[in-house]
Amino acid sequence: MTVQQLLGTHPRPVGDLEPAARCIEACAECATACTICADADIAEPDVAQMLRCSRLCLDCADVCTATGRVVGRQTQRDVAVLRAMLEACKTACRVCAEECERHASHHEHCGICAASCRRCEEACDALLAVVA
Amino acid sequence: MTVQQLLGTHPRPVGDLEPAARCIEACAECATACTICADADIAEPDVAQMLRCSRLCLDCADVCTATGRVVGRQTQRDVAVLRAMLEACKTACRVCAEECERHASHHEHCGICAASCRRCEEACDALLAVVA
Amino acid sequence: MTVQQLLGTHPRPVGDLEPAARCIEACAECATACTICADADIAEPDVAQMLRCSRLCLDCADVCTATGRVVGRQTQRDVAVLRAMLEACKTACRVCAEECERHASHHEHCGICAASCRRCEEACDALLAVVA
Amino acid sequence: MTVQQLLGTHPRPVGDLEPAARCIEACAECATACTICADADIAEPDVAQMLRCSRLCLDCADVCTATGRVVGRQTQRDVAVLRAMLEACKTACRVCAEECERHASHHEHCGICAASCRRCEEACDALLAVVA
């Protein structure tokens, strides 16, 4: 399946299926990457330097999970709630990406996670641009 | 236990334990109330009129769950992420409360849920006022 | 509000409101305690000894959050799903409590969290005893 | 990225990366499909017939989200907790798939969601077969 196809089977689909589907997929991928990175961070020998990264990854996973769910619901959606969560998700992804990027050269999971956060930040931004 | 006591056992607690604890408790209570109200809504005879309420309750439960987790973490917290989630949670609670209040006279769960949303909205606001 | 009152406003409430309400409340409290304990663990000077505790607290918070939601829904509930989640939650709470108890003498958050896990383990067990 | 690659960057990866990665991916996909299907169900003209489907989809989304997170953590994992959640997830996916399959001929989202639940059920089973 693709998420966009699935969204299209709703009896009254919202108009912005393509950016909505991209956002849902990016949130799911980012939540997974952040959960795995938060866990790998605390297993590293330099754990004391990785605490901020682990913590921000936990936050980002929680925010992305909630955002993907809010975006996925098309029945009677409220634009104010949707936009507020997309803004929060953009912020969580950006801050987490910035921290992960600092560790990308010595921890591969941080580099992979940072890229995932940046994709999610962009997907939230793209959906914000069309939701009004 | 109280949440405030538990927050105080962190090796480096943040300064705003009392409003943080109130916010965590309000988010947990609101997430529970919204989960139960979303479920009761679709079991009502006037389900067609309750779809917006059910959907907003599901959103609010997800946002409150994520917000309570972000607020609960004191290690290396990021104020931008914290504030963005508190703002999103305020919006989700306000919009959900407004819808629940419309049904409070004929569905008791909506009245209880609306009050819980309003408490959470206020608790987020009170924490926003001291987090800088 | 009390959770039991709220459950009672469902148009077709399930029969076991009192143990269901206790379980929902215990899951919410345990999820909060575990989120805070997982975060405090990695901020302790003996972080290397606290990794198992932090990890099990993260697992327990996730399992309790999901369990509280499943228990909170009364519309068309499925007993097999409910029982499987209650069993998983009992296990997550027991294993997390056992680890937290090992650290309770030197980390107060572990003692508080362990007690919360034990209450949730018992609340799941009490609900399992009446759900058939 | 692939989830398997990301799991492999952990400083002490667990042995079963391939089935673990498949399970994490299946849980994420199933949680997304169930969130969207639960929402589409209540927007259908035959909503009264779709309440059990919507409710089981909400349960399944919550269980899959929690399971994917537990599986994603490799630091100091506990096999009893992991197995209990995989068993609960198998049950939630099977029961949800059975209900969605009943509606697949008249609601396309149910057919897509059922297939996603079946893939997740199989992925949990495959991981259970190698985790000891």
Short mmCIF file of C-alpha atoms in Angstrom, two decimals:
data_model
loop_
_atom_site.label_atom_id
_atom_site.label_comp_id
_atom_site.label_asym_id
_atom_site.label_seq_id
_atom_site.Cartn_x
_atom_site.Cartn_y
_atom_site.Cartn_z
CA MET A 1 0.00 0.00 0.00
CA THR A 2 0.96 3.63 -0.13
CA VAL A 3 -0.25 6.05 2.52
CA GLN A 4 -1.58 8.35 -0.20
CA GLN A 5 -3.74 5.57 -1.67
CA LEU A 6 -5.06 4.74 1.78
CA LEU A 7 -5.91 8.39 2.53
CA GLY A 8 -7.75 8.50 -0.81
CA THR A 9 -10.17 5.76 0.29
CA HIS A 10 -11.73 8.01 2.96
CA PRO A 11 -15.35 8.81 2.03
CA ARG A 12 -14.54 12.56 2.15
CA PRO A 13 -10.78 12.92 1.64
CA VAL A 14 -9.14 16.26 2.38
CA GLY A 15 -7.62 18.01 -0.62
CA ASP A 16 -3.93 17.83 0.17
CA LEU A 17 -3.37 14.06 0.05
CA GLU A 18 0.11 14.09 -1.42
CA PRO A 19 1.79 16.38 1.13
CA ALA A 20 -0.29 14.84 3.93
CA ALA A 21 0.88 11.35 2.96
CA ARG A 22 4.51 12.49 2.77
CA CYS A 23 4.20 14.06 6.21
CA ILE A 24 2.67 10.91 7.76
CA GLU A 25 5.43 8.76 6.25
CA ALA A 26 8.16 11.17 7.37
CA CYS A 27 6.76 11.30 10.91
CA ALA A 28 6.68 7.49 11.13
CA GLU A 29 10.23 7.16 9.81
CA CYS A 30 11.51 9.92 12.08
CA ALA A 31 9.83 8.46 15.17
CA THR A 32 11.49 5.12 14.42
CA ALA A 33 14.91 6.67 13.78
CA CYS A 34 14.71 8.79 16.94
CA THR A 35 13.66 5.84 19.12
CA ILE A 36 16.63 3.81 17.86
CA CYS A 37 19.07 6.73 18.12
CA ALA A 38 17.97 7.65 21.67
CA ASP A 39 18.66 4.06 22.67
CA ALA A 40 22.02 3.80 20.87
CA ASP A 41 23.17 7.13 22.40
CA ILE A 42 23.06 5.84 25.96
CA ALA A 43 24.98 2.69 25.00
CA GLU A 44 27.92 4.69 23.61
CA PRO A 45 31.19 4.96 25.60
CA ASP A 46 30.84 8.77 25.61
CA VAL A 47 27.35 8.60 27.13
CA ALA A 48 27.86 11.81 29.12
CA GLN A 49 28.23 13.74 25.85
CA MET A 50 25.17 12.01 24.36
CA LEU A 51 22.53 12.82 26.98
CA ARG A 52 21.18 15.89 25.20
CA CYS A 53 20.99 13.90 21.96
CA SER A 54 19.16 11.01 23.63
CA ARG A 55 16.70 13.29 25.35
CA LEU A 56 15.91 15.31 22.23
CA CYS A 57 15.43 12.08 20.27
CA LEU A 58 12.89 10.87 22.85
CA ASP A 59 11.03 14.18 22.59
CA CYS A 60 11.12 14.10 18.79
CA ALA A 61 9.82 10.51 18.66
CA ASP A 62 6.87 11.44 20.88
CA VAL A 63 6.04 14.59 18.91
CA CYS A 64 6.35 12.84 15.53
CA THR A 65 4.13 9.96 16.66
CA ALA A 66 1.40 12.37 17.79
CA THR A 67 1.76 14.52 14.65
CA GLY A 68 1.49 11.57 12.27
CA ARG A 69 -1.75 10.54 13.97
CA VAL A 70 -3.29 14.03 13.84
CA VAL A 71 -2.38 14.37 10.14
CA GLY A 72 -3.77 10.90 9.38
CA ARG A 73 -7.29 11.77 10.55
CA GLN A 74 -9.39 13.37 7.80
CA THR A 75 -12.80 13.30 9.49
CA GLN A 76 -13.77 16.82 10.58
CA ARG A 77 -10.22 18.00 10.96
CA ASP A 78 -9.45 21.28 12.70
CA VAL A 79 -6.89 23.43 10.94
CA ALA A 80 -5.75 25.25 14.11
CA VAL A 81 -4.89 21.98 15.85
CA LEU A 82 -3.25 20.58 12.74
CA ARG A 83 -1.11 23.68 12.20
CA ALA A 84 -0.06 23.89 15.86
CA MET A 85 1.15 20.29 15.82
CA LEU A 86 2.96 20.73 12.50
CA GLU A 87 4.75 23.77 13.96
CA ALA A 88 5.70 21.83 17.11
CA CYS A 89 6.91 18.93 15.00
CA LYS A 90 9.01 21.23 12.81
CA THR A 91 10.66 22.63 15.92
CA ALA A 92 11.27 19.23 17.54
CA CYS A 93 12.77 17.87 14.29
CA ARG A 94 14.98 20.91 13.71
CA VAL A 95 16.38 20.99 17.26
CA CYS A 96 16.96 17.23 17.25
CA ALA A 97 18.63 17.36 13.82
CA GLU A 98 20.98 20.13 14.95
CA GLU A 99 22.11 18.07 17.95
CA CYS A 100 22.42 14.80 15.99
CA GLU A 101 24.47 16.57 13.29
CA ARG A 102 27.05 17.49 15.95
CA HIS A 103 27.67 13.76 16.55
CA ALA A 104 27.28 12.47 13.01
CA SER A 105 31.02 12.19 12.35
CA HIS A 106 31.61 9.78 15.24
CA HIS A 107 28.21 8.06 15.65
CA GLU A 108 26.63 6.77 12.45
CA HIS A 109 23.17 6.47 14.05
CA CYS A 110 23.22 10.23 14.67
CA GLY A 111 23.92 10.95 11.01
CA ILE A 112 21.09 8.70 9.87
CA CYS A 113 18.72 10.12 12.49
CA ALA A 114 19.61 13.73 11.61
CA ALA A 115 18.75 13.10 7.96
CA SER A 116 15.44 11.59 8.98
CA CYS A 117 14.66 14.61 11.20
CA ARG A 118 15.47 17.01 8.34
CA ARG A 119 13.15 15.12 5.98
CA CYS A 120 10.36 15.31 8.56
CA GLU A 121 10.97 19.01 9.18
CA GLU A 122 10.63 19.62 5.43
CA ALA A 123 7.52 17.45 5.13
CA CYS A 124 5.81 19.36 7.96
CA ASP A 125 6.77 22.62 6.30
CA ALA A 126 5.41 21.50 2.94
CA LEU A 127 2.10 20.51 4.50
CA LEU A 128 1.89 23.79 6.44
CA ALA A 129 2.29 25.62 3.13
CA VAL A 130 -0.92 24.14 1.72
CA VAL A 131 -3.14 23.79 4.82
CA ALA A 132 -5.20 26.90 5.43
CA MET B 1 3.64 9.72 45.35
CA THR B 2 3.12 13.15 43.92
CA VAL B 3 4.56 14.09 40.54
CA GLN B 4 6.21 17.14 42.09
CA GLN B 5 8.07 14.98 44.65
CA LEU B 6 9.20 12.64 41.90
CA LEU B 7 10.44 15.51 39.71
CA GLY B 8 12.38 16.79 42.75
CA THR B 9 14.43 13.57 42.96
CA HIS B 10 16.17 14.29 39.64
CA PRO B 11 19.90 14.97 40.24
CA ARG B 12 19.53 18.40 38.56
CA PRO B 13 15.87 19.37 38.77
CA VAL B 14 14.63 22.26 36.64
CA GLY B 15 13.43 25.29 38.58
CA ASP B 16 9.70 25.23 37.85
CA LEU B 17 8.69 21.96 39.53
CA GLU B 18 5.28 23.02 40.76
CA PRO B 19 3.82 24.24 37.43
CA ALA B 20 5.62 21.42 35.59
CA ALA B 21 4.06 18.83 37.90
CA ARG B 22 0.60 20.38 37.50
CA CYS B 23 1.01 20.31 33.72
CA ILE B 24 2.11 16.65 33.68
CA GLU B 25 -0.85 15.67 35.87
CA ALA B 26 -3.29 17.71 33.78
CA CYS B 27 -1.98 16.18 30.54
CA ALA B 28 -2.36 12.65 31.94
CA GLU B 29 -5.89 13.32 33.19
CA CYS B 30 -6.90 15.02 29.93
CA ALA B 31 -5.48 12.20 27.79
CA THR B 32 -7.52 9.70 29.82
CA ALA B 33 -10.70 11.79 29.66
CA CYS B 34 -10.34 12.36 25.91
CA THR B 35 -9.70 8.66 25.19
CA ILE B 36 -12.85 7.71 27.11
CA CYS B 37 -14.95 10.53 25.58
CA ALA B 38 -13.83 9.75 22.01
CA ASP B 39 -14.97 6.17 22.58
CA ALA B 40 -18.29 7.10 24.23
CA ASP B 41 -19.06 9.60 21.43
CA ILE B 42 -19.22 6.94 18.72
CA ALA B 43 -21.48 4.74 20.87
CA GLU B 44 -24.13 7.46 21.22
CA PRO B 45 -27.39 7.27 19.22
CA ASP B 46 -26.58 10.67 17.63
CA VAL B 47 -23.19 9.45 16.42
CA ALA B 48 -23.35 11.57 13.25
CA GLN B 49 -23.38 14.71 15.39
CA MET B 50 -20.53 13.42 17.56
CA LEU B 51 -17.88 12.73 14.90
CA ARG B 52 -16.14 16.07 15.27
CA CYS B 53 -16.08 15.62 19.05
CA SER B 54 -14.66 12.09 18.80
CA ARG B 55 -11.99 13.13 16.34
CA LEU B 56 -10.88 16.16 18.35
CA CYS B 57 -10.75 14.00 21.49
CA LEU B 58 -8.43 11.53 19.72
CA ASP B 59 -6.18 14.40 18.62
CA CYS B 60 -6.19 15.93 22.10
CA ALA B 61 -5.33 12.59 23.76
CA ASP B 62 -2.34 12.15 21.44
CA VAL B 63 -1.09 15.71 21.92
CA CYS B 64 -1.52 15.58 25.71
CA THR B 65 0.33 12.25 25.96
CA ALA B 66 3.29 13.62 24.00
CA THR B 67 3.28 16.90 25.93
CA GLY B 68 3.25 15.21 29.34
CA ARG B 69 6.30 13.18 28.31
CA VAL B 70 8.25 16.18 27.02
CA VAL B 71 7.49 18.15 30.21
CA GLY B 72 8.47 15.18 32.39
CA ARG B 73 12.03 15.05 31.05
CA GLN B 74 14.38 17.39 32.94
CA THR B 75 17.70 16.21 31.52
CA GLN B 76 19.06 18.80 29.08
CA ARG B 77 15.67 20.13 28.15
CA ASP B 78 15.27 22.46 25.17
CA VAL B 79 13.02 25.45 25.80
CA ALA B 80 12.03 25.89 22.13
CA VAL B 81 10.72 22.31 21.90
CA LEU B 82 9.02 22.56 25.28
CA ARG B 83 7.28 25.84 24.40
CA ALA B 84 6.16 24.62 20.95
CA MET B 85 4.53 21.54 22.47
CA LEU B 86 2.88 23.53 25.25
CA GLU B 87 1.44 25.88 22.62
CA ALA B 88 0.17 22.94 20.54
CA CYS B 89 -1.32 21.35 23.65
CA LYS B 90 -3.08 24.58 24.62
CA THR B 91 -4.63 24.75 21.14
CA ALA B 92 -5.68 21.08 21.09
CA CYS B 93 -7.25 21.40 24.57
CA ARG B 94 -9.06 24.64 23.76
CA VAL B 95 -10.53 23.40 20.48
CA CYS B 96 -11.57 20.08 22.05
CA ALA B 97 -13.11 21.83 25.05
CA GLU B 98 -15.14 24.15 22.81
CA GLU B 99 -16.60 21.17 20.93
CA CYS B 100 -17.24 19.10 24.07
CA GLU B 101 -18.99 22.05 25.71
CA ARG B 102 -21.52 22.09 22.84
CA HIS B 103 -22.60 18.55 23.84
CA ALA B 104 -22.26 18.82 27.61
CA SER B 105 -25.98 19.31 28.21
CA HIS B 106 -26.94 16.00 26.59
CA HIS B 107 -23.78 13.86 27.03
CA GLU B 108 -22.29 13.84 30.52
CA HIS B 109 -18.93 12.50 29.27
CA CYS B 110 -18.54 15.62 27.15
CA GLY B 111 -19.06 17.89 30.14
CA ILE B 112 -16.48 15.99 32.21
CA CYS B 113 -14.05 15.89 29.29
CA ALA B 114 -14.46 19.61 28.56
CA ALA B 115 -13.59 20.48 32.16
CA SER B 116 -10.50 18.29 31.93
CA CYS B 117 -9.43 19.99 28.69
CA ARG B 118 -9.88 23.43 30.26
CA ARG B 119 -7.72 22.45 33.26
CA CYS B 120 -5.01 21.21 30.91
CA GLU B 121 -5.20 24.35 28.78
CA GLU B 122 -4.68 26.43 31.94
CA ALA B 123 -1.85 24.21 33.20
CA CYS B 124 0.01 24.55 29.88
CA ASP B 125 -0.51 28.29 30.00
CA ALA B 126 0.79 28.53 33.56
CA LEU B 127 3.92 26.58 32.64
CA LEU B 128 4.46 28.70 29.52
CA ALA B 129 4.39 31.77 31.74
CA VAL B 130 7.43 30.64 33.73
CA VAL B 131 9.51 28.76 31.13
CA ALA B 132 11.90 31.06 29.31
CA MET C 1 -13.81 13.87 38.02
CA THR C 2 -13.06 10.27 38.76
CA VAL C 3 -12.26 7.84 35.97
CA GLN C 4 -14.94 5.47 37.27
CA GLN C 5 -17.62 8.19 37.00
CA LEU C 6 -16.48 9.01 33.48
CA LEU C 7 -16.55 5.35 32.41
CA GLY C 8 -20.09 5.16 33.82
CA THR C 9 -21.33 7.84 31.40
CA HIS C 10 -20.78 5.56 28.38
CA PRO C 11 -24.15 4.66 26.79
CA ARG C 12 -23.37 0.94 27.25
CA PRO C 13 -20.77 0.68 30.03
CA VAL C 14 -18.94 -2.62 30.52
CA GLY C 15 -19.62 -4.37 33.81
CA ASP C 16 -16.28 -4.06 35.56
CA LEU C 17 -16.04 -0.30 35.98
CA GLU C 18 -14.27 -0.23 39.34
CA PRO C 19 -11.30 -2.48 38.44
CA ALA C 20 -11.16 -0.94 34.94
CA ALA C 21 -10.96 2.56 36.41
CA ARG C 22 -8.25 1.52 38.87
CA CYS C 23 -6.26 -0.03 36.02
CA ILE C 24 -6.54 3.09 33.83
CA GLU C 25 -5.44 5.30 36.74
CA ALA C 26 -2.55 2.97 37.62
CA CYS C 27 -1.39 2.85 33.99
CA ALA C 28 -1.41 6.65 33.74
CA GLU C 29 0.49 7.07 37.01
CA CYS C 30 3.00 4.36 36.09
CA ALA C 31 3.60 5.82 32.63
CA THR C 32 4.33 9.19 34.23
CA ALA C 33 6.62 7.73 36.91
CA CYS C 34 8.52 5.63 34.36
CA THR C 35 9.01 8.57 31.98
CA ILE C 36 10.45 10.67 34.81
CA CYS C 37 12.58 7.82 36.20
CA ALA C 38 14.01 6.90 32.78
CA ASP C 39 15.08 10.52 32.39
CA ALA C 40 16.53 10.85 35.92
CA ASP C 41 18.46 7.57 35.51
CA ILE C 42 20.62 8.89 32.67
CA ALA C 43 21.39 12.09 34.61
CA GLU C 44 22.85 10.16 37.59
CA PRO C 45 26.63 10.00 38.11
CA ASP C 46 26.47 6.18 37.92
CA VAL C 47 24.73 6.27 34.54
CA ALA C 48 26.48 3.10 33.33
CA GLN C 49 24.74 1.15 36.12
CA MET C 50 21.38 2.77 35.31
CA LEU C 51 21.03 1.92 31.61
CA ARG C 52 18.94 -1.21 32.16
CA CYS C 53 16.69 0.73 34.53
CA SER C 54 16.25 3.60 32.05
CA ARG C 55 15.51 1.27 29.18
CA LEU C 56 12.97 -0.80 31.10
CA CYS C 57 11.27 2.39 32.28
CA LEU C 58 10.92 3.56 28.66
CA ASP C 59 9.40 0.20 27.70
CA CYS C 60 7.07 0.24 30.70
CA ALA C 61 5.89 3.80 29.94
CA ASP C 62 5.03 2.81 26.36
CA VAL C 63 3.24 -0.39 27.39
CA CYS C 64 1.28 1.34 30.18
CA THR C 65 0.20 4.18 27.86
CA ALA C 66 -1.13 1.70 25.29
CA THR C 67 -2.79 -0.47 27.95
CA GLY C 68 -4.59 2.44 29.60
CA ARG C 69 -6.04 3.40 26.23
CA VAL C 70 -7.21 -0.12 25.38
CA VAL C 71 -8.85 -0.48 28.81
CA GLY C 72 -10.50 2.95 28.48
CA ARG C 73 -12.44 1.98 25.36
CA GLN C 74 -15.77 0.32 26.16
CA THR C 75 -17.34 0.31 22.69
CA GLN C 76 -17.28 -3.23 21.25
CA ARG C 77 -14.26 -4.30 23.24
CA ASP C 78 -12.49 -7.55 22.41
CA VAL C 79 -11.56 -9.64 25.41
CA ALA C 80 -8.62 -11.40 23.71
CA VAL C 81 -6.94 -8.09 22.87
CA LEU C 82 -7.69 -6.68 26.32
CA ARG C 83 -6.30 -9.74 28.12
CA ALA C 84 -3.15 -9.87 25.96
CA MET C 85 -2.34 -6.25 26.72
CA LEU C 86 -3.05 -6.66 30.43
CA GLU C 87 -0.67 -9.64 30.47
CA ALA C 88 2.03 -7.66 28.63
CA CYS C 89 1.55 -4.73 31.01
CA LYS C 90 1.84 -6.99 34.07
CA THR C 91 5.13 -8.32 32.70
CA ALA C 92 6.54 -4.90 31.82
CA CYS C 93 5.59 -3.52 35.26
CA ARG C 94 7.01 -6.51 37.14
CA VAL C 95 10.34 -6.52 35.29
CA CYS C 96 10.69 -2.73 35.63
CA ALA C 97 9.80 -2.85 39.35
CA GLU C 98 12.41 -5.55 39.98
CA GLU C 99 15.13 -3.43 38.38
CA CYS C 100 14.03 -0.17 40.06
CA GLU C 101 13.95 -1.91 43.46
CA ARG C 102 17.65 -2.75 43.06
CA HIS C 103 18.44 1.00 42.94
CA ALA C 104 15.83 2.27 45.42
CA SER C 105 18.29 2.63 48.29
CA HIS C 106 20.52 5.08 46.42
CA HIS C 107 18.10 6.70 43.91
CA GLU C 108 14.82 7.93 45.38
CA HIS C 109 13.16 8.15 41.95
CA CYS C 110 13.69 4.40 41.53
CA GLY C 111 11.93 3.66 44.81
CA ILE C 112 8.95 5.82 43.87
CA CYS C 113 8.83 4.37 40.35
CA ALA C 114 9.06 0.78 41.64
CA ALA C 115 6.06 1.34 43.92
CA SER C 116 4.11 2.78 40.99
CA CYS C 117 4.99 -0.25 38.82
CA ARG C 118 3.87 -2.64 41.58
CA ARG C 119 0.52 -0.84 41.90
CA CYS C 120 0.01 -1.09 38.13
CA GLU C 121 0.99 -4.77 38.08
CA GLU C 122 -1.64 -5.43 40.76
CA ALA C 123 -4.28 -3.33 39.00
CA CYS C 124 -3.76 -5.26 35.75
CA ASP C 125 -3.99 -8.52 37.67
CA ALA C 126 -7.20 -7.47 39.40
CA LEU C 127 -8.81 -6.56 36.07
CA LEU C 128 -7.64 -9.81 34.47
CA ALA C 129 -9.37 -11.67 37.30
CA VAL C 130 -12.80 -10.28 36.33
CA VAL C 131 -12.56 -9.95 32.53
CA ALA C 132 -13.67 -13.11 30.77
CA MET D 1 18.04 4.65 5.41
CA THR D 2 16.82 1.20 6.21
CA VAL D 3 15.81 0.28 9.74
CA GLN D 4 18.14 -2.72 9.62
CA GLN D 5 21.14 -0.49 8.80
CA LEU D 6 20.20 1.86 11.62
CA LEU D 7 19.87 -0.99 14.14
CA GLY D 8 23.30 -2.17 13.04
CA THR D 9 24.94 1.10 14.13
CA HIS D 10 24.18 0.39 17.81
CA PRO D 11 27.45 -0.17 19.72
CA ARG D 12 26.19 -3.63 20.82
CA PRO D 13 23.54 -4.71 18.34
CA VAL D 14 21.31 -7.66 19.22
CA GLY D 15 21.69 -10.70 16.98
CA ASP D 16 18.36 -10.73 15.18
CA LEU D 17 18.55 -7.48 13.21
CA GLU D 18 16.73 -8.62 10.10
CA PRO D 19 13.52 -9.91 11.76
CA ALA D 20 13.68 -7.06 14.31
CA ALA D 21 13.86 -4.48 11.49
CA ARG D 22 11.00 -6.12 9.63
CA CYS D 23 8.90 -6.10 12.81
CA ILE D 24 9.62 -2.40 13.51
CA GLU D 25 8.71 -1.49 9.92
CA ALA D 26 5.54 -3.61 10.00
CA CYS D 27 4.46 -2.06 13.33
CA ALA D 28 4.95 1.47 11.97
CA GLU D 29 3.04 0.70 8.78
CA CYS D 30 0.24 -1.06 10.66
CA ALA D 31 -0.09 1.78 13.20
CA THR D 32 -0.44 4.25 10.31
CA ALA D 33 -2.95 2.09 8.43
CA CYS D 34 -5.04 1.48 11.57
CA THR D 35 -5.10 5.19 12.48
CA ILE D 36 -6.35 6.07 9.00
CA CYS D 37 -8.85 3.17 8.87
CA ALA D 38 -10.28 3.95 12.34
CA ASP D 39 -10.90 7.50 11.14
CA ALA D 40 -12.39 6.50 7.77
CA ASP D 41 -14.70 3.96 9.45
CA ILE D 42 -16.60 6.59 11.42
CA ALA D 43 -17.04 8.74 8.31
CA GLU D 44 -18.80 5.95 6.39
CA PRO D 45 -22.58 6.04 5.87
CA ASP D 46 -22.89 2.65 7.64
CA VAL D 47 -21.07 3.94 10.73
CA ALA D 48 -23.14 1.78 13.09
CA GLN D 49 -21.73 -1.33 11.43
CA MET D 50 -18.17 0.05 11.56
CA LEU D 51 -17.84 0.79 15.28
CA ARG D 52 -16.16 -2.51 16.15
CA CYS D 53 -13.74 -2.01 13.25
CA SER D 54 -12.89 1.55 14.30
CA ARG D 55 -12.36 0.56 17.92
CA LEU D 56 -10.14 -2.42 17.09
CA CYS D 57 -8.10 -0.23 14.73
CA LEU D 58 -7.52 2.29 17.55
CA ASP D 59 -6.40 -0.52 19.86
CA CYS D 60 -4.16 -2.01 17.17
CA ALA D 61 -2.53 1.36 16.41
CA ASP D 62 -1.70 1.85 20.10
CA VAL D 63 -0.34 -1.67 20.55
CA CYS D 64 1.74 -1.52 17.34
CA THR D 65 3.22 1.87 18.29
CA ALA D 66 4.30 0.57 21.69
CA THR D 67 5.61 -2.70 20.23
CA GLY D 68 7.72 -0.99 17.57
CA ARG D 69 9.36 1.12 20.27
CA VAL D 70 10.12 -1.85 22.53
CA VAL D 71 11.61 -3.80 19.61
CA GLY D 72 13.67 -0.78 18.51
CA ARG D 73 15.55 -0.57 21.82
CA GLN D 74 18.64 -2.82 21.87
CA THR D 75 20.29 -1.55 25.08
CA GLN D 76 19.84 -4.13 27.85
CA ARG D 77 16.67 -5.56 26.41
CA ASP D 78 14.54 -7.93 28.47
CA VAL D 79 13.28 -10.97 26.60
CA ALA D 80 10.21 -11.48 28.80
CA VAL D 81 8.96 -7.94 28.13
CA LEU D 82 9.78 -8.20 24.43
CA ARG D 83 7.97 -11.54 24.03
CA ALA D 84 4.90 -10.38 25.97
CA MET D 85 4.52 -7.33 23.74
CA LEU D 86 5.06 -9.34 20.56
CA GLU D 87 2.34 -11.76 21.71
CA ALA D 88 -0.04 -8.87 22.49
CA CYS D 89 0.72 -7.29 19.11
CA LYS D 90 0.09 -10.56 17.29
CA THR D 91 -3.31 -10.80 18.98
CA ALA D 92 -4.27 -7.17 18.32
CA CYS D 93 -3.25 -7.49 14.65
CA ARG D 94 -5.07 -10.80 14.15
CA VAL D 95 -8.33 -9.62 15.74
CA CYS D 96 -8.23 -6.32 13.83
CA ALA D 97 -7.46 -8.08 10.55
CA GLU D 98 -10.40 -10.46 11.02
CA GLU D 99 -12.79 -7.55 11.53
CA CYS D 100 -11.35 -5.46 8.67
CA GLU D 101 -11.59 -8.45 6.31
CA ARG D 102 -15.36 -8.59 6.91
CA HIS D 103 -15.66 -5.07 5.43
CA ALA D 104 -12.99 -5.29 2.74
CA SER D 105 -15.46 -5.85 -0.09
CA HIS D 106 -17.33 -2.59 0.55
CA HIS D 107 -14.67 -0.38 2.17
CA GLU D 108 -11.31 -0.29 0.43
CA HIS D 109 -9.53 1.14 3.51
CA CYS D 110 -10.51 -1.99 5.42
CA GLY D 111 -8.94 -4.25 2.81
CA ILE D 112 -5.69 -2.26 2.83
CA CYS D 113 -5.66 -2.12 6.63
CA ALA D 114 -6.35 -5.86 6.96
CA ALA D 115 -3.37 -6.66 4.74
CA SER D 116 -1.19 -4.40 6.85
CA CYS D 117 -2.37 -6.10 10.05
CA ARG D 118 -1.62 -9.54 8.59
CA ARG D 119 1.92 -8.46 7.63
CA CYS D 120 2.49 -7.18 11.16
CA GLU D 121 1.09 -10.34 12.72
CA GLU D 122 3.55 -12.37 10.62
CA ALA D 123 6.47 -10.07 11.43
CA CYS D 124 5.80 -10.39 15.18
CA ASP D 125 5.57 -14.15 14.78
CA ALA D 126 8.86 -14.30 12.86
CA LEU D 127 10.64 -12.30 15.55
CA LEU D 128 9.13 -14.41 18.33
CA ALA D 129 10.56 -17.48 16.59
CA VAL D 130 14.15 -16.24 16.98
CA VAL D 131 14.04 -14.32 20.28
CA ALA D 132 14.83 -16.56 23.23
#
